[in-house]
């Protein structure tokens, strides 16, 4: 191994940027640095005190650094060994909670989940938030809300559905129905009865699209093969809602969407009625901060949200987005830059990125 006092990096622009990221403790997926005086390799973003620059070497993989004689850092776990163990423990806890909710039993408390996983309570709480992106309590609440929605949609009486889902009282669900379900329990049970959704259609360079709008804002922007299928998809989601032709606001919204597709510039600024869990909404708000023409990968977006092990949870939240373009999930790509799943088709995702890139250039 080279002497520690000898400069070990070339001061070119690429490594200048990596060094600046190291000092900021900024996570950069797929890039690592080794500290020659300590003999360890770390991921960029490691919480350890930054080393002297002359003692740093940069690598494209942990395997390359290990071959050069460095051992993985115990703090940032660049190989992901501990992260895999933590993720498995969290998945097991999630499975326990799902089983309890499905059976109509009480959700295990945090102390019991931590004991089963073999961690101290406070440590397991931190691990769960890192992996899942939410606390165990929030995850359990989302499971209860899902079970409640399924029971109501199946026609159960509200009181029975509330009890079987594990909510303490019917009044609590009614008081906070918008947060729990996106509408009142009675409306869910009636398949959206009482909801009025105005729809407008247009033909874009990416194919037919539909905008659905409630009194609160746009709740749906969907691409499809034709108007009939788009309308049928909305009707399946809200079988008893009143779906009516566009009013002035909905017509204006679809015109703005079509204009944006023709010339994508900046954010598509529309009043939105986003319906999802607290975590999903948090991810969707982060998506809206990605500028047109830019992309991030799932791991990077998870790191921005303070959950470095939460790439899969972020991907699921992206997949649950039903408001194309205004919530630009098409700007999230794989770590290698490859295009991953898009509910409106990979071809549309690629076309959108090309359009935005051409506009930016």
PDB file of C-alpha atoms in Angstrom, residues 122-294:
ATOM      1  CA  UNK A 122     -35.417   2.786  20.293  1.00  0.00           C
ATOM      2  CA  UNK A 123     -32.927   1.151  17.907  1.00  0.00           C
ATOM      3  CA  UNK A 124     -35.627  -0.818  16.101  1.00  0.00           C
ATOM      4  CA  UNK A 125     -37.768   2.313  15.753  1.00  0.00           C
ATOM      5  CA  UNK A 126     -34.868   4.034  13.983  1.00  0.00           C
ATOM      6  CA  UNK A 127     -34.234   1.023  11.723  1.00  0.00           C
ATOM      7  CA  UNK A 128     -37.909   0.742  10.814  1.00  0.00           C
ATOM      8  CA  UNK A 129     -38.072   4.391   9.789  1.00  0.00           C
ATOM      9  CA  UNK A 130     -34.902   4.061   7.703  1.00  0.00           C
ATOM     10  CA  UNK A 131     -36.154   1.006   5.815  1.00  0.00           C
ATOM     11  CA  UNK A 132     -39.911   1.623   5.554  1.00  0.00           C
ATOM     12  CA  UNK A 133     -39.885   5.420   5.514  1.00  0.00           C
ATOM     13  CA  UNK A 134     -42.563   5.607   8.223  1.00  0.00           C
ATOM     14  CA  UNK A 135     -42.855   4.627  11.876  1.00  0.00           C
ATOM     15  CA  UNK A 136     -44.411   1.282  12.874  1.00  0.00           C
ATOM     16  CA  UNK A 137     -47.425   3.218  14.164  1.00  0.00           C
ATOM     17  CA  UNK A 138     -47.915   4.937  10.782  1.00  0.00           C
ATOM     18  CA  UNK A 139     -47.476   1.635   8.949  1.00  0.00           C
ATOM     19  CA  UNK A 140     -50.068  -0.025  11.189  1.00  0.00           C
ATOM     20  CA  UNK A 141     -52.467   2.886  10.626  1.00  0.00           C
ATOM     21  CA  UNK A 142     -52.093   2.465   6.852  1.00  0.00           C
ATOM     22  CA  UNK A 143     -52.852  -1.271   7.173  1.00  0.00           C
ATOM     23  CA  UNK A 144     -55.963  -0.559   9.226  1.00  0.00           C
ATOM     24  CA  UNK A 145     -57.075   2.059   6.699  1.00  0.00           C
ATOM     25  CA  UNK A 146     -56.609  -0.440   3.856  1.00  0.00           C
ATOM     26  CA  UNK A 147     -58.612  -3.107   5.683  1.00  0.00           C
ATOM     27  CA  UNK A 148     -61.296  -0.568   6.506  1.00  0.00           C
ATOM     28  CA  UNK A 149     -61.537   0.510   2.874  1.00  0.00           C
ATOM     29  CA  UNK A 150     -61.771  -3.094   1.662  1.00  0.00           C
ATOM     30  CA  UNK A 151     -64.464  -3.934   4.206  1.00  0.00           C
ATOM     31  CA  UNK A 152     -66.507  -0.860   3.347  1.00  0.00           C
ATOM     32  CA  UNK A 153     -66.182  -1.477  -0.389  1.00  0.00           C
ATOM     33  CA  UNK A 154     -67.416  -5.052   0.209  1.00  0.00           C
ATOM     34  CA  UNK A 155     -70.585  -3.632   1.750  1.00  0.00           C
ATOM     35  CA  UNK A 156     -69.969  -4.153   5.479  1.00  0.00           C
ATOM     36  CA  UNK A 157     -71.774  -1.840   7.860  1.00  0.00           C
ATOM     37  CA  UNK A 158     -69.567   1.083   8.883  1.00  0.00           C
ATOM     38  CA  UNK A 159     -69.611   0.111  12.566  1.00  0.00           C
ATOM     39  CA  UNK A 160     -68.580  -3.484  11.790  1.00  0.00           C
ATOM     40  CA  UNK A 161     -65.872  -2.416   9.352  1.00  0.00           C
ATOM     41  CA  UNK A 162     -64.419   0.087  11.812  1.00  0.00           C
ATOM     42  CA  UNK A 163     -64.315  -2.546  14.563  1.00  0.00           C
ATOM     43  CA  UNK A 164     -62.779  -5.260  12.362  1.00  0.00           C
ATOM     44  CA  UNK A 165     -60.068  -2.862  11.163  1.00  0.00           C
ATOM     45  CA  UNK A 166     -58.997  -2.153  14.728  1.00  0.00           C
ATOM     46  CA  UNK A 167     -59.967   1.510  15.011  1.00  0.00           C
ATOM     47  CA  UNK A 168     -60.856   2.575  18.509  1.00  0.00           C
ATOM     48  CA  UNK A 169     -64.081   4.335  17.633  1.00  0.00           C
ATOM     49  CA  UNK A 170     -66.325   5.078  14.694  1.00  0.00           C
ATOM     50  CA  UNK A 171     -66.345   8.802  15.535  1.00  0.00           C
ATOM     51  CA  UNK A 172     -62.566   8.999  15.189  1.00  0.00           C
ATOM     52  CA  UNK A 173     -62.712   7.647  11.642  1.00  0.00           C
ATOM     53  CA  UNK A 174     -65.474  10.054  10.678  1.00  0.00           C
ATOM     54  CA  UNK A 175     -63.631  13.027  12.188  1.00  0.00           C
ATOM     55  CA  UNK A 176     -60.434  12.204  10.290  1.00  0.00           C
ATOM     56  CA  UNK A 177     -61.914  10.400   7.286  1.00  0.00           C
ATOM     57  CA  UNK A 178     -60.101  12.483   4.647  1.00  0.00           C
ATOM     58  CA  UNK A 179     -56.709  11.552   6.048  1.00  0.00           C
ATOM     59  CA  UNK A 180     -57.540   7.894   6.658  1.00  0.00           C
ATOM     60  CA  UNK A 181     -59.462   7.081   3.481  1.00  0.00           C
ATOM     61  CA  UNK A 182     -59.489  10.149   1.248  1.00  0.00           C
ATOM     62  CA  UNK A 183     -63.260  10.472   1.838  1.00  0.00           C
ATOM     63  CA  UNK A 184     -65.808   9.618   4.513  1.00  0.00           C
ATOM     64  CA  UNK A 185     -66.354   5.943   5.430  1.00  0.00           C
ATOM     65  CA  UNK A 186     -69.918   6.100   4.145  1.00  0.00           C
ATOM     66  CA  UNK A 187     -68.724   7.371   0.784  1.00  0.00           C
ATOM     67  CA  UNK A 188     -66.230   4.509   0.489  1.00  0.00           C
ATOM     68  CA  UNK A 189     -68.908   1.978   1.410  1.00  0.00           C
ATOM     69  CA  UNK A 190     -71.142   3.442  -1.273  1.00  0.00           C
ATOM     70  CA  UNK A 191     -68.361   3.217  -3.877  1.00  0.00           C
ATOM     71  CA  UNK A 192     -67.793   6.950  -3.974  1.00  0.00           C
ATOM     72  CA  UNK A 193     -71.460   7.931  -3.814  1.00  0.00           C
ATOM     73  CA  UNK A 194     -71.665  11.620  -3.101  1.00  0.00           C
ATOM     74  CA  UNK A 195     -68.421  12.296  -4.941  1.00  0.00           C
ATOM     75  CA  UNK A 196     -68.656  14.357  -8.110  1.00  0.00           C
ATOM     76  CA  UNK A 197     -65.765  13.927 -10.529  1.00  0.00           C
ATOM     77  CA  UNK A 198     -65.642  16.073 -13.636  1.00  0.00           C
ATOM     78  CA  UNK A 199     -63.719  14.568 -16.546  1.00  0.00           C
ATOM     79  CA  UNK A 200     -62.102  16.129 -19.566  1.00  0.00           C
ATOM     80  CA  UNK A 201     -60.285  14.376 -22.397  1.00  0.00           C
ATOM     81  CA  UNK A 202     -57.640  15.395 -24.874  1.00  0.00           C
ATOM     82  CA  UNK A 203     -55.343  13.977 -27.513  1.00  0.00           C
ATOM     83  CA  UNK A 204     -51.636  14.527 -26.886  1.00  0.00           C
ATOM     84  CA  UNK A 205     -48.359  13.517 -28.477  1.00  0.00           C
ATOM     85  CA  UNK A 206     -48.291  10.709 -25.887  1.00  0.00           C
ATOM     86  CA  UNK A 207     -51.779   9.452 -26.714  1.00  0.00           C
ATOM     87  CA  UNK A 208     -55.255  10.062 -25.246  1.00  0.00           C
ATOM     88  CA  UNK A 209     -55.347  11.482 -21.739  1.00  0.00           C
ATOM     89  CA  UNK A 210     -58.007  12.149 -19.144  1.00  0.00           C
ATOM     90  CA  UNK A 211     -58.122  14.675 -16.325  1.00  0.00           C
ATOM     91  CA  UNK A 212     -60.446  13.968 -13.402  1.00  0.00           C
ATOM     92  CA  UNK A 213     -61.259  16.813 -11.045  1.00  0.00           C
ATOM     93  CA  UNK A 214     -63.176  17.043  -7.777  1.00  0.00           C
ATOM     94  CA  UNK A 215     -64.164  20.216  -6.013  1.00  0.00           C
ATOM     95  CA  UNK A 216     -60.779  20.148  -4.251  1.00  0.00           C
ATOM     96  CA  UNK A 217     -58.623  19.789  -7.342  1.00  0.00           C
ATOM     97  CA  UNK A 218     -57.228  17.347  -9.901  1.00  0.00           C
ATOM     98  CA  UNK A 219     -57.425  13.788  -8.560  1.00  0.00           C
ATOM     99  CA  UNK A 220     -56.401  11.972 -11.743  1.00  0.00           C
ATOM    100  CA  UNK A 221     -54.319  12.527 -14.862  1.00  0.00           C
ATOM    101  CA  UNK A 222     -54.171   9.307 -16.832  1.00  0.00           C
ATOM    102  CA  UNK A 223     -52.877   8.225 -20.227  1.00  0.00           C
ATOM    103  CA  UNK A 224     -54.633   5.381 -22.013  1.00  0.00           C
ATOM    104  CA  UNK A 225     -55.557   3.791 -25.294  1.00  0.00           C
ATOM    105  CA  UNK A 226     -58.898   5.551 -25.716  1.00  0.00           C
ATOM    106  CA  UNK A 227     -61.522   7.573 -23.869  1.00  0.00           C
ATOM    107  CA  UNK A 228     -63.739   4.563 -23.188  1.00  0.00           C
ATOM    108  CA  UNK A 229     -61.026   2.682 -21.311  1.00  0.00           C
ATOM    109  CA  UNK A 230     -59.962   5.766 -19.393  1.00  0.00           C
ATOM    110  CA  UNK A 231     -63.541   6.425 -18.318  1.00  0.00           C
ATOM    111  CA  UNK A 232     -63.997   2.759 -17.369  1.00  0.00           C
ATOM    112  CA  UNK A 233     -60.877   2.840 -15.191  1.00  0.00           C
ATOM    113  CA  UNK A 234     -62.164   5.858 -13.275  1.00  0.00           C
ATOM    114  CA  UNK A 235     -65.604   4.266 -12.905  1.00  0.00           C
ATOM    115  CA  UNK A 236     -64.024   1.088 -11.507  1.00  0.00           C
ATOM    116  CA  UNK A 237     -62.219   3.137  -8.882  1.00  0.00           C
ATOM    117  CA  UNK A 238     -65.362   5.078  -7.939  1.00  0.00           C
ATOM    118  CA  UNK A 239     -68.265   2.812  -9.033  1.00  0.00           C
ATOM    119  CA  UNK A 240     -70.975   4.924  -7.414  1.00  0.00           C
ATOM    120  CA  UNK A 241     -69.492   8.389  -7.896  1.00  0.00           C
ATOM    121  CA  UNK A 242     -71.176  10.870 -10.182  1.00  0.00           C
ATOM    122  CA  UNK A 243     -68.805  11.169 -13.119  1.00  0.00           C
ATOM    123  CA  UNK A 244     -69.840  14.131 -15.192  1.00  0.00           C
ATOM    124  CA  UNK A 245     -68.539  15.998 -18.237  1.00  0.00           C
ATOM    125  CA  UNK A 246     -66.012  18.756 -17.722  1.00  0.00           C
ATOM    126  CA  UNK A 247     -66.944  22.085 -16.272  1.00  0.00           C
ATOM    127  CA  UNK A 248     -64.883  25.184 -16.963  1.00  0.00           C
ATOM    128  CA  UNK A 249     -62.220  24.308 -14.361  1.00  0.00           C
ATOM    129  CA  UNK A 250     -61.715  20.752 -15.672  1.00  0.00           C
ATOM    130  CA  UNK A 251     -61.589  21.956 -19.281  1.00  0.00           C
ATOM    131  CA  UNK A 252     -58.966  24.516 -18.352  1.00  0.00           C
ATOM    132  CA  UNK A 253     -56.961  21.845 -16.503  1.00  0.00           C
ATOM    133  CA  UNK A 254     -56.834  19.496 -19.496  1.00  0.00           C
ATOM    134  CA  UNK A 255     -55.857  22.407 -21.763  1.00  0.00           C
ATOM    135  CA  UNK A 256     -52.959  23.214 -19.441  1.00  0.00           C
ATOM    136  CA  UNK A 257     -51.856  19.576 -19.400  1.00  0.00           C
ATOM    137  CA  UNK A 258     -51.933  19.377 -23.198  1.00  0.00           C
ATOM    138  CA  UNK A 259     -49.983  22.630 -23.505  1.00  0.00           C
ATOM    139  CA  UNK A 260     -47.385  21.316 -21.083  1.00  0.00           C
ATOM    140  CA  UNK A 261     -46.946  18.084 -23.083  1.00  0.00           C
ATOM    141  CA  UNK A 262     -46.359  20.165 -26.215  1.00  0.00           C
ATOM    142  CA  UNK A 263     -43.843  22.390 -24.474  1.00  0.00           C
ATOM    143  CA  UNK A 264     -42.707  20.966 -21.104  1.00  0.00           C
ATOM    144  CA  UNK A 265     -41.256  23.850 -19.149  1.00  0.00           C
ATOM    145  CA  UNK A 266     -41.249  24.182 -15.364  1.00  0.00           C
ATOM    146  CA  UNK A 267     -43.795  22.610 -13.042  1.00  0.00           C
ATOM    147  CA  UNK A 268     -47.325  21.759 -14.135  1.00  0.00           C
ATOM    148  CA  UNK A 269     -49.022  23.987 -11.598  1.00  0.00           C
ATOM    149  CA  UNK A 270     -52.556  22.719 -10.937  1.00  0.00           C
ATOM    150  CA  UNK A 271     -54.697  22.474  -7.797  1.00  0.00           C
ATOM    151  CA  UNK A 272     -54.356  18.840  -6.737  1.00  0.00           C
ATOM    152  CA  UNK A 273     -56.535  16.466  -4.729  1.00  0.00           C
ATOM    153  CA  UNK A 274     -53.912  13.820  -3.921  1.00  0.00           C
ATOM    154  CA  UNK A 275     -55.207  10.700  -2.219  1.00  0.00           C
ATOM    155  CA  UNK A 276     -52.696   8.443  -0.554  1.00  0.00           C
ATOM    156  CA  UNK A 277     -50.977   7.614   2.695  1.00  0.00           C
ATOM    157  CA  UNK A 278     -48.895  10.199   4.532  1.00  0.00           C
ATOM    158  CA  UNK A 279     -45.728   8.524   3.228  1.00  0.00           C
ATOM    159  CA  UNK A 280     -46.974   8.430  -0.369  1.00  0.00           C
ATOM    160  CA  UNK A 281     -47.832  12.116  -0.235  1.00  0.00           C
ATOM    161  CA  UNK A 282     -44.377  12.873   1.161  1.00  0.00           C
ATOM    162  CA  UNK A 283     -42.760  11.076  -1.784  1.00  0.00           C
ATOM    163  CA  UNK A 284     -45.098  12.761  -4.273  1.00  0.00           C
ATOM    164  CA  UNK A 285     -44.208  16.197  -2.904  1.00  0.00           C
ATOM    165  CA  UNK A 286     -40.506  15.342  -3.290  1.00  0.00           C
ATOM    166  CA  UNK A 287     -41.150  14.314  -6.903  1.00  0.00           C
ATOM    167  CA  UNK A 288     -42.601  17.734  -7.617  1.00  0.00           C
ATOM    168  CA  UNK A 289     -39.272  19.313  -6.644  1.00  0.00           C
ATOM    169  CA  UNK A 290     -37.363  17.504  -9.429  1.00  0.00           C
ATOM    170  CA  UNK A 291     -36.917  20.046 -12.237  1.00  0.00           C
ATOM    171  CA  UNK A 292     -38.055  19.333 -15.790  1.00  0.00           C
ATOM    172  CA  UNK A 293     -35.201  17.778 -17.734  1.00  0.00           C
ATOM    173  CA  UNK A 294     -33.623  16.310 -14.593  1.00  0.00           C
TER     174      UNK A 294
END
